[in-house]
Amino acid sequence: MSIVTIRNVEFINNPARFSDVYRFRVTFECIAPLKDDLEWKLIYVSSPGDEDLDQELDDCLVGPVPIGVNSFEFEGSAPDPSKIPSEDVLGVAALILTGSYKDQEFVRVGYYQNTEYDNDEMKETPPSQIMFERLVREISAKPRVTRFQIKWDVQPPTQGASAGAATSAAVPSANDLDGMDVDNKPPS
């Protein structure tokens, strides 16, 4: 059982220019107080066949994390164009948000990102040299969610043991969110 479950990831600036920062809000539920911070990372994958080209755009620590529904805003830098092979700039790339606790990844939320020129003429006949200042990106609304079982150092409260449970409103589970593909994987 996971102690932390993502409820929603909302991109605040989508679509945007290729060079703009990524801004989004993550909402998650925690069912037991955590002793340590959660670590979140944003990774840009331009070439799926070459992990060396993946770019960690930013990371942040969130904590202490109380029981209940929590949210935070995250801002990540745009990818470094010099680290993207020219044949992989236009078209589809991946954007991955990972959540970890004590160096154990418990969730990975992946999105497709489409990058193209900002006008029809350049889309139809791209210039020979990439003009990054003219590129726009759009992140798909349908994420792919993969959960990993990890060793949490806390136990979820037993039924009826948490104070105020009788007056708490039900919170929909991540499985109730429309448009999310979900995989559950055992620890690697």
XYZ file of N, CA and C in Angstrom:
564
model
N 0.841 -1.180 0.000
C 0.000 0.000 0.000
C 0.887 1.245 0.000
N 0.538 2.184 -0.833
C 1.314 3.417 -0.901
C 0.817 4.410 0.146
N 1.744 5.050 0.796
C 1.415 6.076 1.784
C 1.051 7.383 1.080
N 1.622 7.603 -0.126
C 1.384 8.829 -0.895
C 0.774 8.465 -2.247
N -0.321 9.141 -2.600
C -0.988 8.920 -3.876
C -1.193 10.261 -4.580
N -0.755 10.353 -5.827
C -0.971 11.582 -6.601
C -2.442 11.677 -6.973
N -3.010 12.843 -6.751
C -4.403 13.110 -7.104
C -4.511 13.852 -8.428
N -3.586 14.797 -8.658
C -3.680 15.606 -9.878
C -2.356 16.291 -10.156
N -2.048 16.457 -11.426
C -0.928 17.285 -11.866
C -1.516 18.254 -12.889
N -1.422 19.539 -12.589
C -2.004 20.575 -13.453
C -0.885 21.448 -14.006
N -0.750 21.465 -15.331
C 0.237 22.351 -15.956
C -0.363 23.748 -16.047
N 0.330 24.707 -15.468
C -0.182 26.075 -15.388
C 0.086 26.838 -16.684
N 1.201 26.530 -17.361
C 1.511 27.227 -18.615
C 1.638 26.216 -19.754
N 0.509 25.806 -20.268
C 0.475 24.851 -21.369
C -0.660 25.223 -22.306
N -0.364 25.431 -23.599
C 0.937 25.395 -24.279
C 1.810 26.594 -23.906
N 3.088 26.497 -24.323
C 4.046 27.571 -24.003
C 5.157 27.569 -25.044
N 5.995 28.598 -24.991
C 7.181 28.633 -25.850
C 8.131 27.526 -25.373
N 8.934 27.009 -26.273
C 9.870 25.944 -25.935
C 10.833 26.375 -24.826
N 11.211 27.632 -24.826
C 12.208 28.135 -23.871
C 11.607 28.573 -22.529
N 10.286 28.528 -22.399
C 9.643 28.909 -21.137
C 9.870 27.845 -20.070
N 9.851 28.267 -18.808
C 9.928 27.304 -17.705
C 8.647 26.477 -17.700
N 8.722 25.302 -17.112
C 7.546 24.471 -16.884
C 6.996 24.869 -15.523
N 5.703 25.172 -15.456
C 5.063 25.511 -14.187
C 3.852 24.617 -14.008
N 3.798 23.922 -12.873
C 2.665 23.059 -12.619
C 2.420 22.889 -11.131
N 1.223 22.400 -10.827
C 0.798 22.176 -9.445
C 0.542 20.677 -9.268
N 1.131 20.112 -8.233
C 0.956 18.692 -7.909
C 0.099 18.598 -6.656
N -0.959 17.789 -6.707
C -1.807 17.544 -5.552
C -1.711 16.051 -5.224
N -1.442 15.755 -3.957
C -1.293 14.366 -3.542
C -1.901 14.167 -2.168
N -2.205 12.915 -1.855
C -2.744 12.575 -0.545
C -1.720 11.730 0.198
N -1.570 12.014 1.491
C -0.670 11.259 2.359
C -1.521 10.678 3.487
N -1.419 9.345 3.710
C -2.285 8.719 4.713
C -1.573 8.462 6.046
N -0.298 8.848 6.138
C 0.446 8.739 7.402
C 1.522 9.822 7.399
N 1.850 10.393 8.555
C 2.887 11.437 8.577
C 4.246 10.834 8.196
N 4.985 11.546 7.367
C 6.291 11.063 6.901
C 7.415 11.687 7.717
N 8.421 10.888 8.033
C 9.568 11.365 8.807
C 10.513 12.211 7.974
N 10.581 11.929 6.670
C 11.484 12.648 5.776
C 10.703 13.307 4.645
N 11.420 14.162 3.893
C 10.812 14.874 2.768
C 10.571 13.947 1.582
N 9.628 14.336 0.744
C 9.441 13.706 -0.554
C 10.313 14.459 -1.552
N 10.939 13.739 -2.478
C 11.733 14.385 -3.525
C 11.000 14.220 -4.847
N 10.860 15.338 -5.562
C 10.190 15.356 -6.860
C 11.198 15.815 -7.903
N 11.210 15.150 -9.065
C 12.123 15.513 -10.151
C 11.338 15.637 -11.447
N 11.786 16.575 -12.284
C 11.220 16.749 -13.614
C 12.313 16.422 -14.622
N 12.038 15.471 -15.521
C 13.031 14.990 -16.472
C 12.491 15.139 -17.886
N 13.332 15.652 -18.786
C 13.000 15.799 -20.203
C 13.726 14.697 -20.976
N 12.967 13.921 -21.747
C 13.528 12.819 -22.528
C 13.349 13.141 -24.008
N 14.440 13.537 -24.660
C 14.350 13.882 -26.085
C 14.595 12.673 -26.972
N 15.441 11.755 -26.524
C 15.819 10.578 -27.318
C 15.613 9.322 -26.481
N 14.466 8.668 -26.632
C 14.163 7.524 -25.771
C 15.214 6.414 -25.830
N 15.947 6.309 -26.901
C 16.957 5.266 -27.025
C 18.281 5.577 -26.365
N 18.438 6.798 -25.821
C 19.727 7.193 -25.254
C 19.519 7.937 -23.934
N 19.583 7.187 -22.827
C 19.363 7.764 -21.497
C 20.366 8.852 -21.148
N 21.545 8.827 -21.756
C 22.563 9.847 -21.481
C 22.104 11.237 -21.895
N 21.105 11.309 -22.789
C 20.606 12.600 -23.253
C 19.440 13.127 -22.412
N 18.962 12.320 -21.457
C 17.891 12.797 -20.570
C 18.402 13.994 -19.774
N 17.540 14.978 -19.584
C 17.917 16.167 -18.825
C 17.029 16.307 -17.586
N 17.655 16.318 -16.412
C 16.908 16.611 -15.198
C 16.746 18.126 -15.157
N 15.517 18.585 -15.319
C 15.254 20.020 -15.416
C 15.228 20.693 -14.048
N 14.767 19.989 -13.053
C 14.767 20.534 -11.695
C 14.323 19.458 -10.732
N 14.572 19.700 -9.455
C 14.073 18.827 -8.410
C 13.735 19.678 -7.203
N 12.892 19.141 -6.351
C 12.551 19.877 -5.128
C 12.209 18.889 -4.035
N 12.385 19.328 -2.798
C 12.019 18.549 -1.622
C 10.753 19.162 -1.034
N 9.817 18.311 -0.657
C 8.565 18.769 -0.062
C 8.406 18.074 1.287
N 8.303 18.862 2.315
C 8.135 18.287 3.640
C 8.249 19.374 4.688
N 7.881 19.098 5.909
C 7.265 17.845 6.331
C 5.897 17.672 5.691
N 5.493 16.423 5.504
C 4.236 16.122 4.832
C 3.227 15.621 5.865
N 2.172 16.403 6.120
C 1.153 15.966 7.079
C 0.155 15.003 6.420
N -0.625 14.350 7.255
C -1.706 13.501 6.760
C -2.729 14.389 6.058
N -3.253 13.926 4.938
C -4.304 14.645 4.234
C -3.905 14.970 2.809
N -4.692 15.822 2.178
C -4.440 16.244 0.804
C -3.518 17.454 0.842
N -2.430 17.375 0.097
C -1.411 18.424 0.053
C -1.171 18.822 -1.391
N -0.675 20.036 -1.604
C -0.295 20.427 -2.964
C 0.868 21.402 -2.897
N 1.579 21.462 -4.011
C 2.686 22.412 -4.142
C 2.829 22.780 -5.602
N 3.419 23.953 -5.840
C 3.712 24.365 -7.209
C 5.179 24.117 -7.475
N 5.458 23.658 -8.662
C 6.800 23.259 -9.075
C 7.139 24.032 -10.336
N 8.365 24.510 -10.417
C 8.823 25.214 -11.612
C 10.135 24.589 -12.051
N 10.192 24.175 -13.304
C 11.402 23.546 -13.839
C 11.888 24.291 -15.061
N 13.192 24.360 -15.219
C 13.798 25.044 -16.361
C 13.430 24.358 -17.669
N 13.512 25.109 -18.752
C 13.349 24.526 -20.093
C 14.574 23.668 -20.386
N 14.444 22.682 -21.276
C 15.612 21.857 -21.606
C 16.701 22.681 -22.293
N 17.944 22.248 -22.126
C 19.089 22.886 -22.766
C 19.129 22.430 -24.220
N 18.867 23.337 -25.177
C 18.831 22.950 -26.589
C 20.134 22.325 -27.091
N 21.266 22.707 -26.506
C 22.540 22.174 -26.974
C 22.699 20.684 -26.651
N 21.842 20.156 -25.762
C 21.923 18.748 -25.376
C 20.888 17.879 -26.093
N 20.184 18.472 -27.064
C 19.166 17.731 -27.802
C 19.659 17.541 -29.235
N 19.769 16.298 -29.709
C 20.159 16.090 -31.107
C 19.175 16.811 -32.032
N 19.670 17.452 -33.066
C 18.811 18.267 -33.939
C 17.651 17.460 -34.521
N 17.872 16.162 -34.779
C 16.789 15.342 -35.342
C 15.708 15.022 -34.310
N 15.950 15.302 -33.030
C 14.974 15.009 -31.977
C 14.288 16.258 -31.412
N 14.584 17.430 -31.956
C 13.992 18.657 -31.422
C 12.508 18.752 -31.757
N 12.166 18.587 -33.021
C 10.774 18.701 -33.452
C 10.051 17.377 -33.244
N 8.766 17.470 -32.962
C 7.970 16.265 -32.776
C 7.798 15.928 -31.311
N 7.688 14.636 -31.045
C 7.309 14.178 -29.713
C 8.526 13.859 -28.844
N 8.466 14.321 -27.613
C 9.444 14.002 -26.569
C 8.623 13.585 -25.347
N 9.313 13.226 -24.277
C 8.606 12.850 -23.050
C 9.021 13.764 -21.910
N 8.087 14.021 -21.034
C 8.322 14.792 -19.821
C 7.898 13.887 -18.669
N 8.809 13.659 -17.711
C 8.535 12.713 -16.633
C 8.677 13.405 -15.282
N 7.652 13.249 -14.459
C 7.671 13.726 -13.079
C 7.808 12.486 -12.195
N 8.848 12.459 -11.361
C 9.020 11.322 -10.454
C 8.859 11.781 -9.014
N 8.344 10.889 -8.183
C 8.238 11.126 -6.748
C 9.008 10.036 -6.023
N 9.857 10.433 -5.067
C 10.677 9.474 -4.318
C 10.625 9.776 -2.828
N 10.830 8.719 -2.052
C 10.938 8.850 -0.600
C 12.149 8.035 -0.181
N 13.090 8.691 0.486
C 14.332 8.042 0.923
C 15.013 7.307 -0.237
N 15.173 8.015 -1.361
C 15.837 7.498 -2.564
C 15.135 6.300 -3.198
N 13.860 6.116 -2.911
C 13.069 5.055 -3.530
C 11.957 5.711 -4.354
N 11.964 5.492 -5.651
C 10.930 6.070 -6.504
C 9.626 5.314 -6.296
N 8.559 6.052 -5.941
C 7.259 5.414 -5.718
C 6.243 5.724 -6.801
N 6.510 6.762 -7.604
C 5.588 7.084 -8.697
C 6.346 7.781 -9.824
N 5.865 7.522 -11.039
C 6.405 8.182 -12.235
C 5.201 8.562 -13.094
N 5.105 9.852 -13.405
C 4.009 10.350 -14.228
C 4.623 10.879 -15.517
N 4.298 10.225 -16.632
C 4.888 10.598 -17.915
C 3.879 11.265 -18.830
N 4.367 12.270 -19.547
C 3.551 13.009 -20.504
C 4.278 13.061 -21.839
N 3.514 13.079 -22.924
C 4.097 13.372 -24.231
C 4.100 14.875 -24.407
N 5.188 15.365 -24.999
C 5.289 16.783 -25.323
C 5.528 16.891 -26.817
N 4.713 17.668 -27.488
C 4.905 17.915 -28.917
C 5.548 19.279 -29.092
N 6.625 19.328 -29.871
C 7.319 20.585 -30.146
C 7.235 20.862 -31.633
N 6.820 22.081 -31.967
C 6.698 22.467 -33.375
C 6.919 23.966 -33.511
N 6.993 24.414 -34.763
C 7.141 25.854 -35.000
C 5.821 26.565 -34.755
N 5.911 27.857 -34.511
C 4.739 28.642 -34.124
C 3.920 29.175 -35.287
N 4.263 28.803 -36.540
C 3.439 29.227 -37.671
C 3.393 28.122 -38.722
N 2.337 28.146 -39.535
C 2.099 27.078 -40.511
C 3.200 26.968 -41.557
N 3.710 28.095 -42.014
C 4.757 28.067 -43.053
C 5.993 27.312 -42.559
N 6.423 27.590 -41.347
C 7.603 26.912 -40.794
C 7.303 25.453 -40.442
N 6.053 25.155 -40.097
C 5.675 23.762 -39.833
C 5.774 22.937 -41.117
N 5.297 23.524 -42.224
C 5.307 22.813 -43.503
C 6.702 22.716 -44.097
N 7.489 23.783 -43.967
C 8.849 23.810 -44.510
C 9.794 24.303 -43.420
N 10.240 23.383 -42.547
C 11.120 23.801 -41.449
C 12.453 24.333 -41.983
N 12.994 25.360 -41.341
C 14.301 25.877 -41.758
C 15.392 24.820 -41.536
N 16.480 24.944 -42.270
C 17.563 23.959 -42.158
C 18.217 24.003 -40.770
N 18.327 25.183 -40.187
C 18.836 25.329 -38.815
C 17.650 25.550 -37.882
N 17.619 24.802 -36.792
C 16.521 24.946 -35.825
C 16.517 26.374 -35.268
N 15.352 26.986 -35.272
C 15.175 28.325 -34.701
C 14.399 28.153 -33.387
N 15.136 27.938 -32.302
C 14.517 27.638 -31.012
C 13.581 28.742 -30.528
N 13.876 29.978 -30.886
C 13.026 31.090 -30.445
C 11.637 31.051 -31.088
N 11.465 30.232 -32.128
C 10.175 30.132 -32.816
C 9.426 28.848 -32.467
N 9.954 28.059 -31.552
C 9.339 26.782 -31.190
C 8.341 26.938 -30.044
N 7.279 26.167 -30.133
C 6.288 26.086 -29.060
C 6.136 24.622 -28.651
N 5.720 24.424 -27.423
C 5.514 23.062 -26.928
C 4.100 22.939 -26.378
N 3.571 21.730 -26.489
C 2.271 21.436 -25.894
C 2.375 20.069 -25.240
N 1.961 20.003 -23.989
C 2.030 18.774 -23.210
C 0.658 18.108 -23.242
N 0.645 16.818 -23.532
C -0.619 16.086 -23.624
C -1.349 16.117 -22.284
N -2.658 16.042 -22.363
C -3.468 16.085 -21.145
C -3.595 14.715 -20.493
N -3.194 13.656 -21.200
C -3.378 12.299 -20.685
C -2.026 11.718 -20.260
N -1.781 11.653 -18.947
C -0.506 11.108 -18.476
C -0.504 9.586 -18.413
N 0.663 9.044 -18.312
C 0.867 7.613 -18.045
C 1.455 7.527 -16.648
N 0.744 6.889 -15.718
C 1.164 6.819 -14.321
C 1.654 5.413 -14.014
N 2.861 5.329 -13.462
C 3.413 4.048 -13.009
C 3.722 4.176 -11.533
N 3.202 3.233 -10.749
C 3.449 3.232 -9.300
C 4.415 2.105 -8.975
N 5.285 2.351 -8.011
C 6.244 1.350 -7.561
C 6.025 1.093 -6.081
N 6.081 -0.165 -5.686
C 5.979 -0.503 -4.268
C 7.350 -0.252 -3.637
N 7.343 0.491 -2.534
C 8.597 0.766 -1.832
C 8.420 0.434 -0.355
N 9.507 0.494 0.371
C 9.450 0.272 1.820
C 9.288 1.639 2.500
N 8.068 1.896 2.947
C 7.789 3.115 3.693
C 8.205 2.856 5.141
N 8.674 3.873 5.831
C 9.081 3.682 7.228
C 7.981 4.071 8.209
N 6.768 4.176 7.713
C 5.606 4.483 8.553
C 4.493 3.506 8.180
N 3.554 3.344 9.076
C 2.407 2.468 8.840
C 1.158 3.322 8.673
N 0.281 2.940 7.740
C -0.975 3.685 7.617
C -1.815 3.453 8.863
N -2.635 4.429 9.227
C -3.483 4.256 10.409
C -4.478 3.120 10.185
N -4.813 2.431 11.252
C -5.802 1.367 11.145
C -7.182 1.983 11.100
N -8.129 1.222 10.609
C -9.496 1.707 10.459
C -10.017 2.218 11.801
N -10.495 3.435 11.830
C -11.082 4.020 13.026
C -10.078 4.592 14.010
N -8.793 4.478 13.715
C -7.786 4.937 14.670
C -7.419 6.393 14.501
N -7.741 6.988 13.369
C -7.323 8.378 13.170
C -8.401 9.334 13.663
N -7.974 10.348 14.358
C -8.899 11.340 14.905
C -9.563 12.105 13.783
N -10.844 12.334 13.927
C -11.558 13.133 12.935
C -11.970 12.364 11.702
N -11.700 11.073 11.646
C -12.017 10.299 10.448
C -13.515 10.289 10.175
N -14.329 10.313 11.243
C -15.770 10.246 11.046
C -16.316 11.497 10.376
N -15.593 12.623 10.484
C -16.099 13.849 9.891
C -15.368 14.217 8.594
N -14.438 13.361 8.153
C -13.685 13.658 6.928
C -14.528 13.366 5.702
N -14.378 14.207 4.706
C -15.052 13.970 3.436
C -14.218 13.001 2.611
N -14.873 12.186 1.816
C -14.171 11.230 0.963
C -13.387 11.986 -0.107
N -12.202 11.483 -0.406
C -11.375 12.059 -1.451
C -11.281 11.030 -2.560
N -11.559 11.393 -3.826
C -11.482 10.398 -4.893
C -10.057 9.884 -5.038
N -9.942 8.613 -5.399
C -8.608 8.035 -5.575
C -8.061 8.422 -6.933
N -6.753 8.204 -7.126
C -6.122 8.514 -8.406
C -6.769 7.718 -9.523
N -7.312 6.538 -9.210
C -7.973 5.732 -10.229
C -9.273 6.373 -10.716
N -9.801 7.321 -9.946
C -11.025 8.000 -10.343
C -10.777 9.155 -11.302
N -9.515 9.557 -11.478
C -9.215 10.668 -12.362
C -9.374 10.225 -13.804
N -10.144 10.952 -14.572
C -10.357 10.611 -15.980
C -9.085 10.796 -16.774
N -8.875 9.912 -17.733
C -7.795 10.090 -18.687
C -6.430 9.648 -18.226
N -6.296 9.030 -17.065
C -4.979 8.599 -16.588
C -4.810 7.107 -16.842
N -3.711 6.721 -17.476
C -3.330 5.314 -17.589
C -2.500 4.996 -16.368
N -2.741 3.853 -15.738
C -2.040 3.529 -14.500
C -1.428 2.133 -14.593
N -0.169 2.023 -14.191
C 0.522 0.743 -14.028
C 0.932 0.646 -12.579
N 0.868 -0.539 -12.018
C 1.398 -0.787 -10.687
C 2.528 -1.775 -10.843
N 3.696 -1.443 -10.338
C 4.853 -2.312 -10.486
C 5.462 -2.600 -9.139
N 5.962 -3.850 -8.963
C 6.674 -4.158 -7.726
C 8.028 -3.468 -7.732
N 8.690 -3.393 -6.582
C 9.988 -2.721 -6.531
C 10.992 -3.432 -7.423
N 11.908 -2.641 -8.019
C 12.912 -3.240 -8.893
C 14.148 -3.619 -8.143
